[in-house]
Coordinates of C-alpha atoms in Angstrom, one line a residue:
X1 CA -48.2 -2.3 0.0
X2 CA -50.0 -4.7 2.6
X3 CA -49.3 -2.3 5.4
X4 CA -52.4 0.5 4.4
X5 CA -55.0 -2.4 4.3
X6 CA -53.5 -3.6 7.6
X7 CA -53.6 -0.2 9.3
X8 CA -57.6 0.2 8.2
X9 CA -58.1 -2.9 10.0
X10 CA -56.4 -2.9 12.6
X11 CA -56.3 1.2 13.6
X12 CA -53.7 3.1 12.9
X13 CA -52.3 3.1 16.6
X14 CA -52.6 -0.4 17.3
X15 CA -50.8 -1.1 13.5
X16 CA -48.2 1.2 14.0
X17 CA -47.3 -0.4 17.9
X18 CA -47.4 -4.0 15.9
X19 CA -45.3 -2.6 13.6
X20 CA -42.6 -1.7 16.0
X21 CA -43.1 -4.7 18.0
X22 CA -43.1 -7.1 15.0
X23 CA -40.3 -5.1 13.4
X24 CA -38.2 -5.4 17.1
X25 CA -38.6 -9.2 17.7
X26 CA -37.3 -9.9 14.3
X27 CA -34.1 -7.8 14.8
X28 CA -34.0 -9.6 18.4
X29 CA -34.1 -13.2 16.8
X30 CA -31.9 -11.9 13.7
X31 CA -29.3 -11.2 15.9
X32 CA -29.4 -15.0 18.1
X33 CA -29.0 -16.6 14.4
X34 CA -26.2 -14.1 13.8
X35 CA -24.8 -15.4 17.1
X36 CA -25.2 -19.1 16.3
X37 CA -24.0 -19.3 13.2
X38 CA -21.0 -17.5 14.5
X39 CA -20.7 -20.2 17.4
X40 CA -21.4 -22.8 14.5
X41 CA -19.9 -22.0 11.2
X42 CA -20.2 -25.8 10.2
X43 CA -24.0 -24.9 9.4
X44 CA -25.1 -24.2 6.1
X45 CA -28.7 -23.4 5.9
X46 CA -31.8 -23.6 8.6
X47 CA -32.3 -27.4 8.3
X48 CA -29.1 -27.7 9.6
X49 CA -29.9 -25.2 12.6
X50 CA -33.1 -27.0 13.0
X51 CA -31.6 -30.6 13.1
X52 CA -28.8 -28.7 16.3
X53 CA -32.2 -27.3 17.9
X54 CA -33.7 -30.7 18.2
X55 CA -31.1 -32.8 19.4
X56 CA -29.1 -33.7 16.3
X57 CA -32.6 -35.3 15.3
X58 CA -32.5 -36.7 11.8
X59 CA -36.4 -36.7 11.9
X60 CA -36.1 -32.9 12.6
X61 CA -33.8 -32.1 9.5
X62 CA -36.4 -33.3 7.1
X63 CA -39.1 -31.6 9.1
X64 CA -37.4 -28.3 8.8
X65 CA -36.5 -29.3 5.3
X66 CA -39.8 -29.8 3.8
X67 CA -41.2 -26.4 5.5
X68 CA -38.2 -24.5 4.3
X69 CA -38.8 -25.7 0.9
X70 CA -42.0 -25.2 1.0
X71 CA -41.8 -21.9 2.5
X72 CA -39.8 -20.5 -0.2
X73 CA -42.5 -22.4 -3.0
X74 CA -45.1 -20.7 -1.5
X75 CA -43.4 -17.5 -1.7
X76 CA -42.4 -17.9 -5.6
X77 CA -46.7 -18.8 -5.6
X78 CA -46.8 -14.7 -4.5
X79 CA -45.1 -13.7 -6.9
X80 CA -46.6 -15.5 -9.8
X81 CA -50.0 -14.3 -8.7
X82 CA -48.5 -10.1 -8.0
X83 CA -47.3 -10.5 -11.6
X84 CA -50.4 -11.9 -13.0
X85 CA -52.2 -9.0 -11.3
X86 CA -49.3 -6.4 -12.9
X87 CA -50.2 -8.2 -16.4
X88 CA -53.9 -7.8 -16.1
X89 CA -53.3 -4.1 -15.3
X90 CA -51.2 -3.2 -17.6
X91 CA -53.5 -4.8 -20.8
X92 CA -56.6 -3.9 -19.1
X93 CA -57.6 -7.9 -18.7
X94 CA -55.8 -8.6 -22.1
X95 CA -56.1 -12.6 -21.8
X96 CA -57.0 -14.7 -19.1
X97 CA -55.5 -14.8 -15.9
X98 CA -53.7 -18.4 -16.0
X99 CA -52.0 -17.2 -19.1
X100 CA -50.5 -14.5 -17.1
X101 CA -49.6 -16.5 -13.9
X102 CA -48.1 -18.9 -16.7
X103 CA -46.1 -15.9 -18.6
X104 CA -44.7 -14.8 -14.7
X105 CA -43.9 -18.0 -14.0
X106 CA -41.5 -19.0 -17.0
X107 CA -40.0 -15.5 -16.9
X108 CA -39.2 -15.8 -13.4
X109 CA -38.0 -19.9 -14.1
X110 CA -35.3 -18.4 -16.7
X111 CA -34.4 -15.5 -14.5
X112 CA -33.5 -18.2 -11.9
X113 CA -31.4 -20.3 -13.4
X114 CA -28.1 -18.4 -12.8
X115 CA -26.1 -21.0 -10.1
X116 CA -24.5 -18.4 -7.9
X117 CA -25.5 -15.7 -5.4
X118 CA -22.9 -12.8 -7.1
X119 CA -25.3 -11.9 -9.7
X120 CA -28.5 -12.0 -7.4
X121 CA -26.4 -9.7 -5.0
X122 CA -26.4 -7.3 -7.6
X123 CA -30.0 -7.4 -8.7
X124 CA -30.9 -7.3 -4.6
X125 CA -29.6 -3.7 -4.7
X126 CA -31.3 -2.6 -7.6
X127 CA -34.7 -4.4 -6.9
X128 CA -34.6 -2.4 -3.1
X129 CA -34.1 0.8 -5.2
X130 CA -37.3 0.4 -7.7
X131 CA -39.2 -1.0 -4.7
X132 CA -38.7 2.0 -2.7
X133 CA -39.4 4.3 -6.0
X134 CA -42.4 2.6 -6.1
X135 CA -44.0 2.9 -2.9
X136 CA -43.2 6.6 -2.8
X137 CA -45.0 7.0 -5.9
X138 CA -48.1 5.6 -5.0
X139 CA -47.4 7.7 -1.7
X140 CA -47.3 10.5 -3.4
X141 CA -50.3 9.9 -5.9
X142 CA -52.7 9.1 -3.0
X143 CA -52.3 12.4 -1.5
X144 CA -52.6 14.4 -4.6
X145 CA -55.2 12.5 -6.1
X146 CA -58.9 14.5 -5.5
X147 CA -60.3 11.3 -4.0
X148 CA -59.6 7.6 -3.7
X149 CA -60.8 5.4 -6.6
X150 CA -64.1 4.0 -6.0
X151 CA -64.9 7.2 -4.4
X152 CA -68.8 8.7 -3.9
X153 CA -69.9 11.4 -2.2
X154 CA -73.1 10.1 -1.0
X155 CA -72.3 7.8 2.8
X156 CA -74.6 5.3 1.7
X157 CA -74.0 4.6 -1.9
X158 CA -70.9 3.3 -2.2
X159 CA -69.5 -0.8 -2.3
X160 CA -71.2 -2.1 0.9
X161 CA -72.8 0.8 1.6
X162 CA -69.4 2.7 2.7
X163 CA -69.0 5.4 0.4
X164 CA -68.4 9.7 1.6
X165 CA -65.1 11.1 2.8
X166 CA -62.6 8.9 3.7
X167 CA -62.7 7.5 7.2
X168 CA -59.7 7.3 9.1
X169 CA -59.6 5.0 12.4
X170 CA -57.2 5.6 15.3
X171 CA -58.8 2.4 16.9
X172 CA -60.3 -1.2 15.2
X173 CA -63.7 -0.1 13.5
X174 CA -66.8 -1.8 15.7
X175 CA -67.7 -5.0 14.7
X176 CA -64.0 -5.7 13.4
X177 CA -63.4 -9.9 13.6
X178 CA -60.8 -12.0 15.0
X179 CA -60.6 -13.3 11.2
X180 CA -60.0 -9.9 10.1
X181 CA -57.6 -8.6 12.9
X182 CA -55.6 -11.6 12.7
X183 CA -55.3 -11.5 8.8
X184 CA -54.0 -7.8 9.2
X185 CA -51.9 -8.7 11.5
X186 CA -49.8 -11.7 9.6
X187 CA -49.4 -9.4 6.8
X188 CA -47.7 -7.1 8.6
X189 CA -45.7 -9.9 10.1
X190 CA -44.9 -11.3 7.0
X191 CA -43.5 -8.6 5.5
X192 CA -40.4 -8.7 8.3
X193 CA -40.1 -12.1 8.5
X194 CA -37.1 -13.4 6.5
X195 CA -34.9 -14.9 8.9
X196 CA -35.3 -18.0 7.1
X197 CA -32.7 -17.0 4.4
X198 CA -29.9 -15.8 6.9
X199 CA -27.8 -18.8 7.5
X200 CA -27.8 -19.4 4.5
X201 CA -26.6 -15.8 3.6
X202 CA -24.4 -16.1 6.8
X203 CA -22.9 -18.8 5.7
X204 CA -21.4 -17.5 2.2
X205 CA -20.2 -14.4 3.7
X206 CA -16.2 -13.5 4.1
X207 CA -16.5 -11.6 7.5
X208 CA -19.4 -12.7 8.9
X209 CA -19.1 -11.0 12.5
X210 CA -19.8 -7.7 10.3
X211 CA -23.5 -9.0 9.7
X212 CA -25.5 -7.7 12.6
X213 CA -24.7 -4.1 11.2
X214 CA -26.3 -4.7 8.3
X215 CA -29.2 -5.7 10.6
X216 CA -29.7 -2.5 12.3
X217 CA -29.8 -0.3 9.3
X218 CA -32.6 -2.4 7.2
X219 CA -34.6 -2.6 10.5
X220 CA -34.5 1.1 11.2
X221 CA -35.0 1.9 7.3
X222 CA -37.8 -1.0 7.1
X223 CA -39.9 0.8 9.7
X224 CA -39.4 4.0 9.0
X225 CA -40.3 2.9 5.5
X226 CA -43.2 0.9 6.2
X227 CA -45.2 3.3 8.8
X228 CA -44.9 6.1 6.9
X229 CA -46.2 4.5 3.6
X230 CA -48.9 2.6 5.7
X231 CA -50.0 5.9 7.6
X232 CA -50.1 8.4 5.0
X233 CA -51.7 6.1 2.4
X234 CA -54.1 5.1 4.9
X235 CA -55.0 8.5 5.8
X236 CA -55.5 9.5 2.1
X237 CA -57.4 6.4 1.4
X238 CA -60.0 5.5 4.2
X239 CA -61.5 2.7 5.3
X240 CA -64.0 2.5 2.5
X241 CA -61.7 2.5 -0.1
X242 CA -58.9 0.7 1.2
X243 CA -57.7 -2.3 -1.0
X244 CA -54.8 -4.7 -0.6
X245 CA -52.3 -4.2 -2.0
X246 CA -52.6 -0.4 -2.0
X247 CA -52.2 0.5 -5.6
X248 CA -55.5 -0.5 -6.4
X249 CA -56.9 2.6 -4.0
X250 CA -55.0 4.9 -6.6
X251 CA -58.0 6.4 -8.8
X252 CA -56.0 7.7 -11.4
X253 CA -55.2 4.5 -13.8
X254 CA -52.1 6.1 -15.4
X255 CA -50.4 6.6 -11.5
X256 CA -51.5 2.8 -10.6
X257 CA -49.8 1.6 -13.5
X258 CA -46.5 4.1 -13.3
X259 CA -46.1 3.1 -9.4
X260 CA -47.0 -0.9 -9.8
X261 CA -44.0 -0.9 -12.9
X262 CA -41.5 0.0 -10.4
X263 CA -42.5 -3.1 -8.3
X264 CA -41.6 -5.3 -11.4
X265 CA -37.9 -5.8 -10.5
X266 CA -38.7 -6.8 -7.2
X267 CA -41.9 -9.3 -8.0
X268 CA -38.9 -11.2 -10.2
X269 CA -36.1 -10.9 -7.8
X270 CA -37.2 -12.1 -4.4
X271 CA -39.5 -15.1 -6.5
X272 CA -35.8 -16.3 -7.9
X273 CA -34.1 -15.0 -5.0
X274 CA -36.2 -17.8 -3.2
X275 CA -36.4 -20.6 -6.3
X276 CA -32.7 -20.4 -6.3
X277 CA -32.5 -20.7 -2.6
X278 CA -34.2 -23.9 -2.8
X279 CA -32.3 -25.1 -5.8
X280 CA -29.0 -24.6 -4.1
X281 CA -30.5 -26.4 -1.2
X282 CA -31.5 -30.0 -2.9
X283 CA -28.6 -29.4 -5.7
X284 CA -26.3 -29.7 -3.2
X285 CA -27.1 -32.5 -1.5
X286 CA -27.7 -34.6 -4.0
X287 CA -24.4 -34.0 -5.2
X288 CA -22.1 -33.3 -2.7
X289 CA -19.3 -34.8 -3.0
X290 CA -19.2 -34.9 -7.0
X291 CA -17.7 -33.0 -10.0
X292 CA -21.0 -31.8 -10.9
X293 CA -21.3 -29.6 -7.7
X294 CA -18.5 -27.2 -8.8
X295 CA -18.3 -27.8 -12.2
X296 CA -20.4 -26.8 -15.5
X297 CA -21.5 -30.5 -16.9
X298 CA -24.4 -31.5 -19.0
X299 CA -26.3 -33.7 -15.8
X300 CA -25.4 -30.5 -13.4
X301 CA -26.9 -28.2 -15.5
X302 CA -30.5 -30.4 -16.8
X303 CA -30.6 -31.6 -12.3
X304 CA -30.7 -27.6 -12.3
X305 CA -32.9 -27.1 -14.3
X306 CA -35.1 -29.9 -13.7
X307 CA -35.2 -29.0 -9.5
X308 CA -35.7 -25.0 -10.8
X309 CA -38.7 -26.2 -12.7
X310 CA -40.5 -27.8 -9.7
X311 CA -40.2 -25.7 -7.7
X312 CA -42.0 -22.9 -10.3
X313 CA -44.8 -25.4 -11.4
X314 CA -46.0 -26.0 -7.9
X315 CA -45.9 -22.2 -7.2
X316 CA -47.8 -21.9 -10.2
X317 CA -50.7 -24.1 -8.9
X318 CA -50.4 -22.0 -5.5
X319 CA -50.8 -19.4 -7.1
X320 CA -54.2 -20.8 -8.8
X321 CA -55.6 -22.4 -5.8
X322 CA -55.0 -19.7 -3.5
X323 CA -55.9 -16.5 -6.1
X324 CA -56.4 -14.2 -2.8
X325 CA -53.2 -11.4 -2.1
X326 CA -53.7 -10.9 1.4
X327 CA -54.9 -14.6 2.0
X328 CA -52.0 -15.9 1.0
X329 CA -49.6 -13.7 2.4
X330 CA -51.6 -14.6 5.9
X331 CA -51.4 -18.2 4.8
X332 CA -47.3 -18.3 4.4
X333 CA -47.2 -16.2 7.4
X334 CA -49.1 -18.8 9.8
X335 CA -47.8 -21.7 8.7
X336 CA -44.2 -20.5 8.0
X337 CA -43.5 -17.7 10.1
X338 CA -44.6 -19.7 13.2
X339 CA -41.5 -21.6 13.4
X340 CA -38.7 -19.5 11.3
X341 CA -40.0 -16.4 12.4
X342 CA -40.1 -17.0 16.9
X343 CA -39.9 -20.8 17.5
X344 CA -36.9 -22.3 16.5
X345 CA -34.9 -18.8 17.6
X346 CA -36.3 -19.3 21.0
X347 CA -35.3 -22.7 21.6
X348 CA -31.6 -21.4 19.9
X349 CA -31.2 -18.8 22.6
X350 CA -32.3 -20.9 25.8
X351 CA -30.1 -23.9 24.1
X352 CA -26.9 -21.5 23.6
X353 CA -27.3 -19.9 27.2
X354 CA -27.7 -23.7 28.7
X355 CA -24.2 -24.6 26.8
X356 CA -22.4 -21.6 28.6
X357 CA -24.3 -21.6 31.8
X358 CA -26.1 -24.8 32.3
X359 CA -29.7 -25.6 32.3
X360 CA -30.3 -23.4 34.7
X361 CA -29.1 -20.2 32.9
X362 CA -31.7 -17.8 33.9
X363 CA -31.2 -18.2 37.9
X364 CA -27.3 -17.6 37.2
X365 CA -26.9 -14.9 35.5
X366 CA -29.7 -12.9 37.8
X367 CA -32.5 -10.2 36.2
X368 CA -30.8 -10.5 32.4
X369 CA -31.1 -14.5 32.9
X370 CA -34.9 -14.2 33.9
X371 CA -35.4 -11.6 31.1
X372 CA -34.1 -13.6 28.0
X373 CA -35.5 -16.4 29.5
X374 CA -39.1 -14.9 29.7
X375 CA -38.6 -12.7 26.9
X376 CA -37.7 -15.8 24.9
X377 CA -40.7 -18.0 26.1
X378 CA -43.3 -15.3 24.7
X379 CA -41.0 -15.5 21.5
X380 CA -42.1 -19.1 21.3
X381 CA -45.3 -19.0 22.7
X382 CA -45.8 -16.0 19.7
X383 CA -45.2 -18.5 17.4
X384 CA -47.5 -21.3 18.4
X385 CA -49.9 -18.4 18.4
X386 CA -49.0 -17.7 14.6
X387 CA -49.2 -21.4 14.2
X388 CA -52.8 -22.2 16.3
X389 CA -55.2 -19.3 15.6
X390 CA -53.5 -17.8 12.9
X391 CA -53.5 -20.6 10.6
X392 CA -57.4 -20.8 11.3
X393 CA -57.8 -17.5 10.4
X394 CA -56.3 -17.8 7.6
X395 CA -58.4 -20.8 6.0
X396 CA -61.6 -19.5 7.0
X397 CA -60.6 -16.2 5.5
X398 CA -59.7 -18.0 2.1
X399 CA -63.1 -20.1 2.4
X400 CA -64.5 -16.5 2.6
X401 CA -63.4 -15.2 -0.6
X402 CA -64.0 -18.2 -2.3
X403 CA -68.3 -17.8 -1.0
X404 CA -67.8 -14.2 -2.4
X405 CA -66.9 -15.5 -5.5
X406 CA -65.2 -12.2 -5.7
X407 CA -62.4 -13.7 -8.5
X408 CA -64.2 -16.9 -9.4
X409 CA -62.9 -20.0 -8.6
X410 CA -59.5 -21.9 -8.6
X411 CA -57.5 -22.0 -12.2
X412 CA -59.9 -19.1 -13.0
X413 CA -59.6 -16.8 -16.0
X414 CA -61.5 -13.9 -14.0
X415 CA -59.7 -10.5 -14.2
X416 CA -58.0 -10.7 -10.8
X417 CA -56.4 -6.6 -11.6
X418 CA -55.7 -4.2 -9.5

């Protein structure tokens, strides 16, 4: 529900081309980890793809370890804050906020601790389902809803002085900041970016070369999904009254609750979806090779446990120190995104072409060589982009928020509601 707020900021045109284009590259690189881990069914997870990229470096495995895990920490951070949000809506600011972040934390840390991805596979389908229930609700609502909440007739009465009919901007509103644009922009990214999670996913499947079908039809259904939620909400909605996520634009408090409820079995699955994707990660390793891998003892279970745990208190102090939706989304994106997302599936293609053509690939194999090679390149140079000026955007748009003193300060009981 990112993608409204994005489109006010950016225009709708230019959000729905980024859309596309964001939504393309990530099929593009989705299918060269397909293609490796085909090549290399000896890899497990994207450290070990990361360690291959670099050389066999051992330096590189523990790099690409320690953002991995702490891309998926910051991700379970989301989620506490989205449920804390949920909480304070639903009791109307009931208690404070770090009770709530605390409550979605410990439900989401017993929701995790199943070992295996068979029950997860199931609760994937069923979280997709409410998710998409959700969205159209708050679709719907926004149109049939007399006005946006917020709303005021008079053009200079309302928050900032923005108030009147909603506005609706084919192009970036005048005065619209790099800090802004580039905000919008990563949370548009953000919400395409998974490839972080497919070896891994890859790696557990029984007929892996089926995988890339699977590929095409989330892509096609993501953006037809996403663009039409974005466009219509946005349309309904305005630039005055446009809030992030979009359910807080809905002025009717009985819709904004029935539509955010539906998002409730996704805000729990992807945050274990990711806690147990970490788990699995440093579970194994520290004992591979043992009984305790395979097998249901005491010390398996409390190491479990104890690496689960961990992994939800630090997202709970993410959550706290970074109380901002769309700030952290941006953050995760620019720090994250930059390397799962384009880098490291650059440097796989041009190192997979070099082992079947040689070094110099792109002068072999004539215009496609050139092509992936250049097309490739901008993949990379994308992601230094994300990693350069998007990360500063990102900071100085959390600094921001925290002059406002729009939700108070860090481990804040403020009423952070939709």
């Amino acid at each position: 529900m990112s993608f409204p707020f994005s489109y006010s900021v950016l225009g709708l045109v230019p959000g729905l081309v980024l859309t596309i284009l964001v939504a393309a590259v990530v099929l593009y690189t989705s299918l060269i980890i397909w293609e490796f881990c085909l090549r290399h069914p000896e890899v497990r997870d994207v450290c070990d793809i990361g360690q291959y990229l670099f050389y066999d470096s051992q330096l590189a495995w523990y790099l690409t370890a320690a953002m991995f895990l702490l891309n998926n920490t910051f991700i379970q951070g989301l989620h506490c804050l989205v449920g804390a949000k949920y909480l304070n809506v639903m009791t109307n600011h009931g208690a404070c906020t770090i009770i709530f972040v605390a409550i979605t934390t410990i439900i989401s840390f017993i929701c995790s601790l199943p070992r295996t991805f068979n029950t997860l596979s199931k609760l994937a389908s069923l979280s997709a389902f409410f998710t998409f229930i959700s969205v159209a609700l708050a679709t719907i609502f926004a149109v049939i809803q007399p006005h946006p909440a917020r709303f005021t007739p008079d053009p200079d009465r309302g928050e900032g002085g923005g108030g009147g009919e909603p506005v609706v901007l084919l192009w970036p509103a005048a005065g619209t900041t790099f800090i802004a644009a580039m905000g919008a922009f990563l949370n548009i990214s953000y919400t395409f970016i998974g490839q972080v999670t497919l070896p891994s996913f890859i790696a557990e499947m029984k007929n892996p070369k089926e995988f890339n079908k699977s590929l095409y039809v989330v892509t096609i259904a993501e953006v037809i999904v996403f663009s039409i939620v974005g466009s219509v909400i946005y349309a309904y909605t305005g630039n005055q009254y446009m809030t992030s996520p979009a359910f807080d634009s809905l002025s009717n408090s009985v819709h904004k609750k029935i539509s955010f409820s539906f998002m409730v079995p996704t805000l729990v699955f992807l945050g274990i979806l990711y806690a147990s994707i970490s788990a699995r990660f440093i579970f194994f390793r520290l004992f591979d090779g043992t009984h305790h891998k395979g097998n249901h003892t005491v010390v398996g279970w409390l190491s479990w446990g104890a690496i689960l745990a961990a992994t939800w208190v630090v997202a709970f102090m993410i959550a706290e120190v970074i109380p901002f939706f769309s700030e952290l989304l941006s953050i995760m994106s620019s720090l994250f995104d930059s390397f799962f997302g384009f880098i490291f599936w650059g440097i796989a293609y041009i190192r997979m072409r070099g082992a079947d053509y040689g070094s110099d690939f792109y002068r072999k194999r004539g215009w496609r060589g050139w092509l992936g090679f250049i097309l490739n390149l901008a993949i990379i140079g994308m992601g230094f982009y994300f990693l350069g000026p998007g990360t500063y955007a990102s900071v100085e748009s959390v600094l921001l928020k925290y002059q406002e003193g729009n939700f108070g300060s860090a481990f804040s009981c403020a009423d952070n509601s939709l």
